[in-house]
């Protein structure tokens, strides 16, 4: 098997984990929380009606693919990117990069990855992983969600890379091109914080940022009317737990990883107030964790009456209030 | 969250959680999924009930197999149309058994690709006897005690080999 000297490491999130591992492979000593924070990854968005989602949903991070773009802008690193119309050319290009011993990140639909347990598989076109070896029709994959490297058949990899639909991967690949000799980490951290504060507080769209949390807290009361039946509603309510905890967030919808970023940022910028804010965000995250557990419990017990959903909505609104206050304070530090 | 509060014993689904370590520093720990550890049975129960309800509608002729898989895989009409590269109005027709009668072999092949199932399974439902009742092979995922179903795609894109064997 063509295999690269690539150190596999689990990460909280596939995109920040993939970027971190490629940068580490290239010799840059950087942590996943710093990658996440510098890219301004923390976010919130509620989508009540979208043609690509079968049920209302929410996100707790910025747009998929944006982390790489923002890391390039703020650190000055360069990634080389490729997209393909033809699957055969896309697979040949990947083989060529692996044969040249270049660890290469792929964007795929999670659903087609055979090594993922069935209960985790969903059609989502924005999973990232690093291909680090191949032999015949099998590829060696460093997937940040798994403790060890995994193998994947070429047919499954091709299906995942060339799935159609919303945010279709189009065979997208990227690898590290160069790391500058000098990086202004202070400036990068400050720009990342400013971007996160802007996204959470100032985007004038009612379903994004803090406004999005408040919309979520109101609209969740409409979920019973949209669900097919009680079991469907239970499934969707329990998905709140998945989106906040299991779907690669580092816990509490990325609030814990962002708190870790702020703690590291306080040392880089030598600002003690960031250390205090990181502790505050850890506590805010505990509140999100309570929401996750509450959603799992009422979903499992089918205890989904109006009273319980109102309670859930109130818990979400409370997070909006504390996060609005938090991000206002954070915006004054940089 | 403190490190000791974050650990969940679930080897089937491992993940990274950021916690406060004993020295006050925040950092990652490898732990398990709380939901998988505690509620996976409930997930499979709901999935099984949904499949069973959809299969009833399929057998009665009130929905097509395209609708059956679209709902099971949580896809919308727009998303399925985009993924299968078939016009939305045509996919809409295919959701209904009468409209499904107009589907072409090439379109069936595209649907099978999106749903990641053997093409043959768009014209049949494979059931296995499990604990005195027949259940969908897809939902059981070969977790029965005595029977195993393996379906292989052949070099002919329109032929699937379905092998049923006793578990040894």
CSV table of C-alpha atoms in Angstrom, one decimal:
chain,number,residue,atom,x,y,z
A,1,UNK,CA,0.0,0.0,0.0
A,2,UNK,CA,1.2,3.5,-0.8
A,3,UNK,CA,1.1,5.0,2.7
A,4,UNK,CA,2.3,8.3,3.9
A,5,UNK,CA,4.0,9.2,7.1
A,6,UNK,CA,0.9,10.9,8.4
A,7,UNK,CA,0.0,11.0,12.0
A,8,UNK,CA,-3.7,10.2,12.5
A,9,UNK,CA,-5.5,12.1,15.3
A,10,UNK,CA,-9.1,12.3,16.3
A,11,UNK,CA,-10.6,15.8,16.3
A,12,UNK,CA,-13.8,17.4,17.5
A,13,UNK,CA,-14.9,18.4,14.0
A,14,UNK,CA,-14.1,17.1,10.6
A,15,UNK,CA,-13.3,20.4,8.9
A,16,UNK,CA,-11.2,22.0,11.6
A,17,UNK,CA,-9.6,18.6,12.3
A,18,UNK,CA,-8.7,18.1,8.7
A,19,UNK,CA,-7.1,21.5,8.3
A,20,UNK,CA,-5.3,21.1,11.6
A,21,UNK,CA,-3.8,17.7,10.6
A,22,UNK,CA,-2.7,19.0,7.2
A,23,UNK,CA,-1.0,22.1,8.9
A,24,UNK,CA,0.6,19.9,11.5
A,25,UNK,CA,1.9,17.5,8.7
A,26,UNK,CA,3.4,20.6,7.0
A,27,UNK,CA,5.2,21.5,10.2
A,28,UNK,CA,3.0,24.2,11.7
A,29,UNK,CA,2.3,23.6,15.4
A,30,UNK,CA,-1.3,24.7,15.7
A,31,UNK,CA,-4.2,23.3,17.7
A,32,UNK,CA,-7.7,22.5,16.5
A,33,UNK,CA,-9.3,25.2,18.7
A,34,UNK,CA,-7.0,27.8,17.2
A,35,UNK,CA,-7.9,26.7,13.7
A,36,UNK,CA,-11.6,26.9,14.7
A,37,UNK,CA,-11.3,30.2,16.4
A,38,UNK,CA,-9.1,32.0,13.9
A,39,UNK,CA,-11.5,31.0,11.1
A,40,UNK,CA,-14.4,32.5,13.1
A,41,UNK,CA,-16.1,29.1,13.1
A,42,UNK,CA,-18.6,29.7,15.9
A,43,UNK,CA,-22.1,30.6,14.6
A,44,UNK,CA,-25.8,29.9,14.8
A,45,UNK,CA,-28.4,29.6,12.1
A,46,UNK,CA,-32.0,28.3,12.2
A,47,UNK,CA,-33.6,27.1,9.0
A,48,UNK,CA,-37.3,26.6,9.3
A,49,UNK,CA,-38.0,25.9,5.6
A,50,UNK,CA,-35.4,25.0,3.1
A,51,UNK,CA,-35.9,22.9,-0.1
A,52,UNK,CA,-32.9,20.6,0.8
A,53,UNK,CA,-34.0,19.9,4.4
A,54,UNK,CA,-36.9,17.6,5.1
A,55,UNK,CA,-37.5,19.2,8.5
A,56,UNK,CA,-36.5,22.4,10.2
A,57,UNK,CA,-32.9,22.3,11.4
A,58,UNK,CA,-30.1,24.5,12.8
A,59,UNK,CA,-26.4,24.9,12.5
A,60,UNK,CA,-23.8,25.9,15.1
A,61,UNK,CA,-20.8,26.7,12.9
A,62,UNK,CA,-20.1,28.8,9.9
A,63,UNK,CA,-20.6,27.7,6.2
A,64,UNK,CA,-18.9,24.4,5.4
A,65,UNK,CA,-15.7,25.0,3.5
A,66,UNK,CA,-15.3,28.5,4.9
A,67,UNK,CA,-12.8,27.5,7.6
A,68,UNK,CA,-10.2,26.7,5.0
A,69,UNK,CA,-10.8,29.9,3.2
A,70,UNK,CA,-10.6,32.0,6.3
A,71,UNK,CA,-7.5,30.2,7.6
A,72,UNK,CA,-5.7,30.9,4.3
A,73,UNK,CA,-6.7,34.6,4.6
A,74,UNK,CA,-5.7,35.0,8.3
A,75,UNK,CA,-2.6,32.8,8.5
A,76,UNK,CA,-1.2,33.4,5.0
A,77,UNK,CA,-1.0,29.6,4.4
A,78,UNK,CA,-2.0,28.3,1.0
A,79,UNK,CA,-4.0,25.2,0.1
A,80,UNK,CA,-4.1,23.9,-3.5
A,81,UNK,CA,-7.7,23.0,-4.4
A,82,UNK,CA,-9.2,20.9,-7.2
A,83,UNK,CA,-12.8,20.3,-8.4
A,84,UNK,CA,-13.9,17.9,-11.1
A,85,UNK,CA,-16.9,17.3,-13.4
A,86,UNK,CA,-15.8,13.8,-14.4
A,87,UNK,CA,-15.5,11.2,-11.6
A,88,UNK,CA,-12.9,9.2,-13.4
A,89,UNK,CA,-10.6,12.3,-13.7
A,90,UNK,CA,-11.3,13.1,-10.0
A,91,UNK,CA,-10.2,9.6,-8.9
A,92,UNK,CA,-7.1,9.7,-11.1
A,93,UNK,CA,-6.1,13.0,-9.7
A,94,UNK,CA,-6.4,11.7,-6.2
A,95,UNK,CA,-4.4,8.6,-7.0
A,96,UNK,CA,-1.7,10.8,-8.5
A,97,UNK,CA,-1.5,13.0,-5.4
A,98,UNK,CA,-1.3,10.0,-3.1
A,99,UNK,CA,1.4,8.4,-5.3
A,100,UNK,CA,3.3,11.7,-4.9
A,101,UNK,CA,2.9,11.2,-1.1
A,102,UNK,CA,0.7,14.3,-0.6
A,103,UNK,CA,-2.0,13.8,2.1
A,104,UNK,CA,-5.1,15.1,0.4
A,105,UNK,CA,-8.4,16.2,2.0
A,106,UNK,CA,-11.6,15.1,0.3
A,107,UNK,CA,-15.1,16.5,0.6
A,108,UNK,CA,-17.7,13.7,0.6
A,109,UNK,CA,-21.3,12.7,1.4
A,110,UNK,CA,-21.1,11.0,4.8
A,111,UNK,CA,-23.9,8.5,3.7
A,112,UNK,CA,-21.6,6.5,1.4
A,113,UNK,CA,-18.8,5.8,3.8
A,114,UNK,CA,-19.0,2.1,4.5
A,115,UNK,CA,-16.9,2.3,7.7
A,116,UNK,CA,-19.5,4.6,9.4
A,117,UNK,CA,-22.1,2.7,11.5
A,118,UNK,CA,-25.6,2.7,9.9
A,119,UNK,CA,-27.2,4.9,12.6
A,120,UNK,CA,-24.7,7.7,12.0
A,121,UNK,CA,-25.1,7.7,8.2
A,122,UNK,CA,-27.0,10.7,6.8
A,123,UNK,CA,-27.0,12.4,3.4
A,124,UNK,CA,-24.7,15.4,4.1
A,125,UNK,CA,-22.4,16.5,1.5
A,126,UNK,CA,-19.9,18.4,3.7
A,127,UNK,CA,-17.9,15.8,5.4
A,128,UNK,CA,-14.1,16.2,5.2
A,129,UNK,CA,-11.4,13.6,5.6
A,130,UNK,CA,-7.8,13.0,4.6
A,131,UNK,CA,-6.7,10.3,2.1
A,132,UNK,CA,-3.3,9.1,3.1
A,133,UNK,CA,-2.7,5.8,1.2
A,134,UNK,CA,-4.0,3.4,-1.3
A,135,UNK,CA,-3.6,-0.2,-2.5
A,136,UNK,CA,-5.5,-1.5,-5.5
A,137,UNK,CA,-9.1,-0.4,-5.0
A,138,UNK,CA,-8.8,0.4,-1.3
A,139,UNK,CA,-7.9,3.8,0.2
A,140,UNK,CA,-6.5,4.5,3.6
A,141,UNK,CA,-8.4,7.3,5.3
A,142,UNK,CA,-7.6,9.5,8.3
A,143,UNK,CA,-11.1,10.5,9.4
A,144,UNK,CA,-11.1,12.8,12.4
A,145,UNK,CA,-14.3,11.1,13.8
A,146,UNK,CA,-12.6,7.7,14.2
A,147,UNK,CA,-10.0,6.6,16.7
A,148,UNK,CA,-7.9,4.7,14.1
A,149,UNK,CA,-7.3,5.1,10.4
A,150,UNK,CA,-10.0,3.4,8.3
A,151,UNK,CA,-10.1,1.8,4.8
A,152,UNK,CA,-12.6,2.6,2.1
A,153,UNK,CA,-13.4,0.9,-1.3
A,154,UNK,CA,-12.9,3.1,-4.4
A,155,UNK,CA,-16.5,2.7,-5.4
A,156,UNK,CA,-17.8,4.1,-2.1
A,157,UNK,CA,-15.2,6.9,-2.1
A,158,UNK,CA,-16.2,7.9,-5.6
A,159,UNK,CA,-20.0,7.8,-4.7
A,160,UNK,CA,-19.2,10.1,-1.7
A,161,UNK,CA,-17.1,12.5,-3.7
A,162,UNK,CA,-19.5,12.8,-6.6
A,163,UNK,CA,-22.9,12.8,-4.8
A,164,UNK,CA,-25.2,15.5,-6.2
A,165,UNK,CA,-27.6,17.8,-4.4
A,166,UNK,CA,-27.1,20.8,-2.1
A,167,UNK,CA,-23.4,21.6,-1.6
A,168,UNK,CA,-22.4,18.8,-3.9
A,169,UNK,CA,-18.7,18.0,-3.4
A,170,UNK,CA,-17.9,17.8,-7.1
A,171,UNK,CA,-14.9,15.7,-6.3
A,172,UNK,CA,-13.4,18.5,-4.3
A,173,UNK,CA,-9.8,17.9,-3.1
A,174,UNK,CA,-7.3,20.1,-1.3
A,175,UNK,CA,-3.9,19.8,0.1
A,176,UNK,CA,-1.3,22.1,1.8
A,177,UNK,CA,0.7,24.1,-0.7
A,178,UNK,CA,2.8,26.3,1.5
A,179,UNK,CA,3.2,27.7,5.0
A,180,UNK,CA,4.8,31.2,5.2
A,181,UNK,CA,8.0,31.6,7.2
A,182,UNK,CA,6.4,34.1,9.5
A,183,UNK,CA,2.8,34.1,10.8
A,184,UNK,CA,1.3,37.0,12.7
A,185,UNK,CA,-0.7,34.8,15.1
A,186,UNK,CA,-1.9,37.8,17.2
A,187,UNK,CA,-3.5,39.5,14.3
A,188,UNK,CA,-5.0,36.3,13.1
A,189,UNK,CA,-6.6,35.6,16.5
A,190,UNK,CA,-8.0,39.1,16.7
A,191,UNK,CA,-9.5,38.9,13.2
A,192,UNK,CA,-11.1,35.6,14.0
A,193,UNK,CA,-12.7,37.0,17.2
A,194,UNK,CA,-14.0,40.1,15.3
A,195,UNK,CA,-15.5,37.9,12.6
A,196,UNK,CA,-17.2,35.6,15.2
A,197,UNK,CA,-18.7,38.7,17.0
A,198,UNK,CA,-19.9,40.1,13.7
A,199,UNK,CA,-21.5,36.9,12.7
A,200,UNK,CA,-23.3,36.4,16.0
A,201,UNK,CA,-24.4,39.9,16.6
A,202,UNK,CA,-24.6,42.0,13.4
A,203,UNK,CA,-25.8,40.0,10.4
A,204,UNK,CA,-29.2,41.7,9.7
A,205,UNK,CA,-31.0,38.4,8.8
A,206,UNK,CA,-33.6,37.1,11.3
A,207,UNK,CA,-32.5,33.5,11.3
A,208,UNK,CA,-28.8,33.9,11.7
A,209,UNK,CA,-26.7,34.6,14.9
A,210,UNK,CA,-28.4,35.5,18.1
A,211,UNK,CA,-31.5,36.4,16.2
A,212,UNK,CA,-31.5,32.9,14.8
A,213,UNK,CA,-31.5,31.4,18.3
A,214,UNK,CA,-34.5,33.5,19.3
A,215,UNK,CA,-36.3,32.4,16.1
A,216,UNK,CA,-35.5,28.8,17.0
A,217,UNK,CA,-36.9,29.2,20.5
A,218,UNK,CA,-40.2,30.5,19.0
A,219,UNK,CA,-40.5,28.2,15.9
A,220,UNK,CA,-39.9,25.0,17.9
A,221,UNK,CA,-43.5,25.3,19.1
A,222,UNK,CA,-44.6,24.7,15.4
A,223,UNK,CA,-42.7,21.4,15.1
A,224,UNK,CA,-45.6,19.1,16.1
A,225,UNK,CA,-47.6,20.5,13.2
A,226,UNK,CA,-44.8,19.7,10.7
A,227,UNK,CA,-43.9,16.2,12.0
A,228,UNK,CA,-45.6,13.1,10.4
A,229,UNK,CA,-46.4,11.6,13.8
A,230,UNK,CA,-45.1,11.4,17.4
A,231,UNK,CA,-42.2,9.2,16.6
A,232,UNK,CA,-41.1,11.5,13.8
A,233,UNK,CA,-41.3,14.5,16.2
A,234,UNK,CA,-39.4,12.5,18.8
A,235,UNK,CA,-36.7,11.7,16.2
A,236,UNK,CA,-36.3,15.4,15.3
A,237,UNK,CA,-36.3,16.6,18.9
A,238,UNK,CA,-33.6,14.0,19.7
A,239,UNK,CA,-31.6,15.3,16.7
A,240,UNK,CA,-31.1,18.5,18.7
A,241,UNK,CA,-28.8,16.4,20.8
A,242,UNK,CA,-27.0,15.0,17.8
A,243,UNK,CA,-26.5,18.5,16.2
A,244,UNK,CA,-25.2,19.9,19.5
A,245,UNK,CA,-23.1,17.0,20.7
A,246,UNK,CA,-22.5,14.1,18.4
A,247,UNK,CA,-22.1,15.7,15.0
A,248,UNK,CA,-18.5,16.8,15.6
A,249,UNK,CA,-18.8,19.9,17.8
A,250,UNK,CA,-16.5,19.1,20.7
A,251,UNK,CA,-19.6,19.4,22.9
A,252,UNK,CA,-22.3,22.0,23.5
A,253,UNK,CA,-22.6,23.1,19.9
A,254,UNK,CA,-18.9,24.2,19.6
A,255,UNK,CA,-19.1,26.3,22.7
A,256,UNK,CA,-16.5,24.2,24.6
A,257,UNK,CA,-14.0,24.2,21.7
A,258,UNK,CA,-14.5,28.0,21.3
A,259,UNK,CA,-13.9,28.4,25.1
A,260,UNK,CA,-10.7,26.5,24.7
A,261,UNK,CA,-9.7,28.8,21.8
A,262,UNK,CA,-10.3,31.9,23.9
A,263,UNK,CA,-8.2,30.4,26.7
A,264,UNK,CA,-5.3,29.9,24.2
A,265,UNK,CA,-6.0,33.3,22.7
A,266,UNK,CA,-5.6,35.0,26.1
A,267,UNK,CA,-2.0,33.7,26.2
A,268,UNK,CA,-1.2,34.7,22.6
A,269,UNK,CA,-2.7,38.2,23.1
A,270,UNK,CA,-1.7,38.4,26.7
A,271,UNK,CA,-5.2,39.5,27.7
A,272,UNK,CA,-6.6,38.2,31.0
A,273,UNK,CA,-10.1,39.3,30.1
A,274,UNK,CA,-10.2,36.6,27.4
A,275,UNK,CA,-9.4,34.0,30.0
A,276,UNK,CA,-12.4,35.2,32.1
A,277,UNK,CA,-14.6,35.1,29.0
A,278,UNK,CA,-13.4,31.6,28.1
A,279,UNK,CA,-14.6,30.5,31.6
A,280,UNK,CA,-17.9,32.3,31.0
A,281,UNK,CA,-18.4,30.5,27.7
A,282,UNK,CA,-17.6,27.1,29.3
A,283,UNK,CA,-20.6,27.8,31.6
A,284,UNK,CA,-22.8,28.9,28.7
A,285,UNK,CA,-21.8,25.6,27.0
A,286,UNK,CA,-23.1,23.7,30.1
A,287,UNK,CA,-26.5,25.3,29.5
A,288,UNK,CA,-26.4,24.1,25.9
A,289,UNK,CA,-25.5,20.7,27.2
A,290,UNK,CA,-28.6,20.8,29.4
A,291,UNK,CA,-30.7,21.5,26.3
A,292,UNK,CA,-29.1,18.4,24.6
A,293,UNK,CA,-29.9,16.2,27.5
A,294,UNK,CA,-33.4,17.6,28.0
A,295,UNK,CA,-34.2,17.1,24.3
A,296,UNK,CA,-32.9,13.5,24.4
A,297,UNK,CA,-35.0,12.7,27.5
A,298,UNK,CA,-38.3,14.2,26.3
A,299,UNK,CA,-37.8,12.6,22.9
A,300,UNK,CA,-37.2,9.2,24.3
A,301,UNK,CA,-40.2,9.4,26.7
A,302,UNK,CA,-42.4,10.9,23.9
A,303,UNK,CA,-43.1,13.6,26.4
A,304,UNK,CA,-43.6,16.2,23.6
A,305,UNK,CA,-46.6,18.2,24.7
A,306,UNK,CA,-46.8,22.0,24.2
A,307,UNK,CA,-45.7,22.6,27.8
A,308,UNK,CA,-42.4,20.6,27.3
A,309,UNK,CA,-41.7,22.3,24.0
A,310,UNK,CA,-42.3,25.7,25.5
A,311,UNK,CA,-39.8,24.7,28.2
A,312,UNK,CA,-37.3,23.7,25.6
A,313,UNK,CA,-37.9,27.0,23.7
A,314,UNK,CA,-37.4,29.0,26.9
A,315,UNK,CA,-34.0,27.2,27.5
A,316,UNK,CA,-32.9,28.2,24.0
A,317,UNK,CA,-34.1,31.8,24.4
A,318,UNK,CA,-32.1,31.9,27.6
A,319,UNK,CA,-29.0,30.8,25.7
A,320,UNK,CA,-29.6,33.6,23.2
A,321,UNK,CA,-29.8,36.2,26.0
A,322,UNK,CA,-26.6,35.1,27.7
A,323,UNK,CA,-24.7,34.7,24.4
A,324,UNK,CA,-25.8,38.2,23.2
A,325,UNK,CA,-24.3,39.6,26.4
A,326,UNK,CA,-21.2,37.4,26.0
A,327,UNK,CA,-20.4,38.3,22.4
A,328,UNK,CA,-20.9,42.1,23.2
A,329,UNK,CA,-18.3,41.8,25.9
A,330,UNK,CA,-16.0,39.7,23.6
A,331,UNK,CA,-16.3,42.3,20.8
A,332,UNK,CA,-14.8,44.9,23.1
A,333,UNK,CA,-11.7,42.9,23.7
A,334,UNK,CA,-10.2,43.2,20.2
B,1,UNK,CA,-17.5,21.0,31.8
B,2,UNK,CA,-15.1,19.2,34.1
B,3,UNK,CA,-13.2,16.2,32.7
B,4,UNK,CA,-14.7,13.7,35.0
B,5,UNK,CA,-18.3,14.7,34.0
B,6,UNK,CA,-17.5,14.3,30.3
B,7,UNK,CA,-16.6,10.7,30.1
B,8,UNK,CA,-19.2,8.3,28.5
B,9,UNK,CA,-18.5,4.6,28.0
B,10,UNK,CA,-19.5,3.9,24.4
B,11,UNK,CA,-16.9,2.1,22.3
B,12,UNK,CA,-19.3,2.0,19.3
B,13,UNK,CA,-19.2,5.7,18.8
B,14,UNK,CA,-16.1,7.6,20.0
B,15,UNK,CA,-15.8,11.4,19.8
B,16,UNK,CA,-13.7,14.3,21.1
B,17,UNK,CA,-15.1,16.5,23.8
B,18,UNK,CA,-13.4,19.7,25.1
B,19,UNK,CA,-13.4,19.9,28.9
B,20,UNK,CA,-11.7,21.6,31.8
B,21,UNK,CA,-8.8,19.5,33.0
B,22,UNK,CA,-7.6,19.2,36.6
B,23,UNK,CA,-5.0,22.0,36.1
B,24,UNK,CA,-7.7,24.4,34.9
B,25,UNK,CA,-6.6,24.2,31.3
B,26,UNK,CA,-9.2,23.4,28.6
B,27,UNK,CA,-8.4,20.6,26.2
B,28,UNK,CA,-9.7,17.5,24.4
B,29,UNK,CA,-10.6,14.1,25.8
B,30,UNK,CA,-11.7,11.0,23.8
B,31,UNK,CA,-15.1,9.9,25.0
B,32,UNK,CA,-18.2,8.2,23.8
B,33,UNK,CA,-21.6,9.4,22.5
B,34,UNK,CA,-24.2,9.8,25.2
B,35,UNK,CA,-27.0,9.4,22.8
B,36,UNK,CA,-25.7,6.2,21.3
B,37,UNK,CA,-24.8,4.8,24.7
B,38,UNK,CA,-28.3,5.4,26.1
B,39,UNK,CA,-30.8,5.7,23.3
B,40,UNK,CA,-29.7,3.7,20.3
B,41,UNK,CA,-32.5,1.1,20.8
B,42,UNK,CA,-35.0,3.8,20.6
B,43,UNK,CA,-33.5,5.0,17.3
B,44,UNK,CA,-33.8,1.5,15.8
B,45,UNK,CA,-37.3,1.1,17.1
B,46,UNK,CA,-38.4,4.3,15.3
B,47,UNK,CA,-36.5,3.3,12.1
B,48,UNK,CA,-38.2,-0.1,12.2
B,49,UNK,CA,-41.6,1.3,12.7
B,50,UNK,CA,-41.1,3.9,9.9
B,51,UNK,CA,-39.9,1.2,7.5
B,52,UNK,CA,-42.9,-1.0,8.4
B,53,UNK,CA,-45.4,1.8,7.9
B,54,UNK,CA,-43.9,2.8,4.5
B,55,UNK,CA,-43.7,-0.8,3.4
B,56,UNK,CA,-47.5,-1.2,4.2
B,57,UNK,CA,-48.2,1.8,2.0
B,58,UNK,CA,-45.9,0.4,-0.7
B,59,UNK,CA,-47.6,-3.0,-0.7
B,60,UNK,CA,-51.0,-1.4,-0.8
B,61,UNK,CA,-49.9,0.6,-3.8
B,62,UNK,CA,-50.4,4.0,-2.2
B,63,UNK,CA,-46.7,5.1,-2.6
B,64,UNK,CA,-43.9,4.1,-5.0
B,65,UNK,CA,-40.6,2.6,-4.0
B,66,UNK,CA,-39.0,6.0,-4.8
B,67,UNK,CA,-41.1,7.7,-2.1
B,68,UNK,CA,-40.3,4.7,0.3
B,69,UNK,CA,-36.6,5.3,0.1
B,70,UNK,CA,-36.8,9.1,-0.1
B,71,UNK,CA,-38.6,9.2,3.2
B,72,UNK,CA,-36.4,6.5,4.8
B,73,UNK,CA,-33.3,8.4,3.8
B,74,UNK,CA,-34.7,11.8,4.9
B,75,UNK,CA,-34.4,13.4,1.5
B,76,UNK,CA,-36.6,16.1,0.1
B,77,UNK,CA,-38.1,16.1,-3.5
B,78,UNK,CA,-35.6,18.8,-4.6
B,79,UNK,CA,-32.7,17.1,-3.0
B,80,UNK,CA,-33.5,13.8,-4.6
B,81,UNK,CA,-34.0,15.3,-8.0
B,82,UNK,CA,-30.7,17.1,-7.8
B,83,UNK,CA,-28.8,14.0,-6.6
B,84,UNK,CA,-30.3,11.7,-9.2
B,85,UNK,CA,-30.0,14.4,-11.9
B,86,UNK,CA,-33.7,13.9,-12.9
B,87,UNK,CA,-36.1,16.8,-13.3
B,88,UNK,CA,-38.1,17.6,-10.2
B,89,UNK,CA,-41.4,17.3,-12.0
B,90,UNK,CA,-40.5,13.8,-13.1
B,91,UNK,CA,-39.3,12.7,-9.7
B,92,UNK,CA,-42.6,14.0,-8.3
B,93,UNK,CA,-44.4,11.8,-10.8
B,94,UNK,CA,-42.3,8.8,-9.7
B,95,UNK,CA,-43.4,9.1,-6.1
B,96,UNK,CA,-46.8,7.8,-7.1
B,97,UNK,CA,-47.2,4.2,-8.2
B,98,UNK,CA,-49.0,5.2,-11.5
B,99,UNK,CA,-46.2,7.7,-12.3
B,100,UNK,CA,-43.6,5.2,-11.3
B,101,UNK,CA,-44.8,3.0,-14.2
B,102,UNK,CA,-43.2,5.5,-16.6
B,103,UNK,CA,-39.7,5.2,-15.0
B,104,UNK,CA,-36.9,4.2,-17.3
B,105,UNK,CA,-34.2,1.6,-16.5
B,106,UNK,CA,-31.6,4.4,-16.6
B,107,UNK,CA,-33.6,6.5,-14.1
B,108,UNK,CA,-34.0,3.4,-11.8
B,109,UNK,CA,-30.2,3.0,-11.9
B,110,UNK,CA,-29.7,6.6,-10.8
B,111,UNK,CA,-32.2,6.3,-8.0
B,112,UNK,CA,-30.4,3.1,-6.8
B,113,UNK,CA,-27.1,5.0,-6.8
B,114,UNK,CA,-28.5,7.8,-4.7
B,115,UNK,CA,-30.2,5.4,-2.2
B,116,UNK,CA,-27.1,3.2,-2.2
B,117,UNK,CA,-29.2,0.1,-2.7
B,118,UNK,CA,-29.0,-2.7,-5.3
B,119,UNK,CA,-31.1,-1.8,-8.3
B,120,UNK,CA,-33.1,-5.0,-7.8
B,121,UNK,CA,-34.4,-3.6,-4.5
B,122,UNK,CA,-36.3,-0.9,-6.3
B,123,UNK,CA,-38.6,-3.7,-7.6
B,124,UNK,CA,-38.7,-6.0,-4.5
B,125,UNK,CA,-38.5,-5.8,-0.7
B,126,UNK,CA,-36.3,-8.5,0.9
B,127,UNK,CA,-37.7,-9.7,4.2
B,128,UNK,CA,-36.1,-12.1,6.6
B,129,UNK,CA,-37.9,-14.2,9.3
B,130,UNK,CA,-36.6,-12.9,12.6
B,131,UNK,CA,-38.2,-13.9,15.9
B,132,UNK,CA,-41.3,-15.3,14.3
B,133,UNK,CA,-42.0,-12.3,12.0
B,134,UNK,CA,-40.7,-11.1,8.7
B,135,UNK,CA,-38.7,-7.9,8.9
B,136,UNK,CA,-36.9,-5.8,6.3
B,137,UNK,CA,-33.4,-7.1,5.6
B,138,UNK,CA,-32.2,-3.5,5.2
B,139,UNK,CA,-33.3,-2.6,8.7
B,140,UNK,CA,-32.1,-5.8,10.2
B,141,UNK,CA,-28.6,-5.3,8.6
B,142,UNK,CA,-27.9,-9.0,8.8
B,143,UNK,CA,-28.3,-9.0,12.6
B,144,UNK,CA,-30.5,-12.1,12.5
B,145,UNK,CA,-29.4,-15.3,14.3
B,146,UNK,CA,-29.5,-17.8,11.5
B,147,UNK,CA,-29.8,-16.1,8.0
B,148,UNK,CA,-27.6,-13.9,6.1
B,149,UNK,CA,-28.4,-11.9,2.9
B,150,UNK,CA,-25.7,-10.6,0.7
B,151,UNK,CA,-26.4,-8.6,-2.5
B,152,UNK,CA,-23.6,-8.0,-5.0
B,153,UNK,CA,-23.7,-5.7,-8.0
B,154,UNK,CA,-22.4,-7.6,-11.1
B,155,UNK,CA,-20.5,-6.1,-14.1
B,156,UNK,CA,-23.9,-5.9,-15.7
B,157,UNK,CA,-25.4,-2.7,-14.2
B,158,UNK,CA,-28.9,-4.1,-14.4
B,159,UNK,CA,-28.3,-7.5,-12.7
B,160,UNK,CA,-27.8,-8.0,-8.9
B,161,UNK,CA,-26.8,-11.3,-7.3
B,162,UNK,CA,-28.8,-12.0,-4.1
B,163,UNK,CA,-27.3,-14.7,-2.0
B,164,UNK,CA,-29.1,-16.1,1.0
B,165,UNK,CA,-27.2,-18.4,3.3
B,166,UNK,CA,-27.4,-19.9,6.7
B,167,UNK,CA,-25.1,-18.2,9.2
B,168,UNK,CA,-22.3,-20.6,10.3
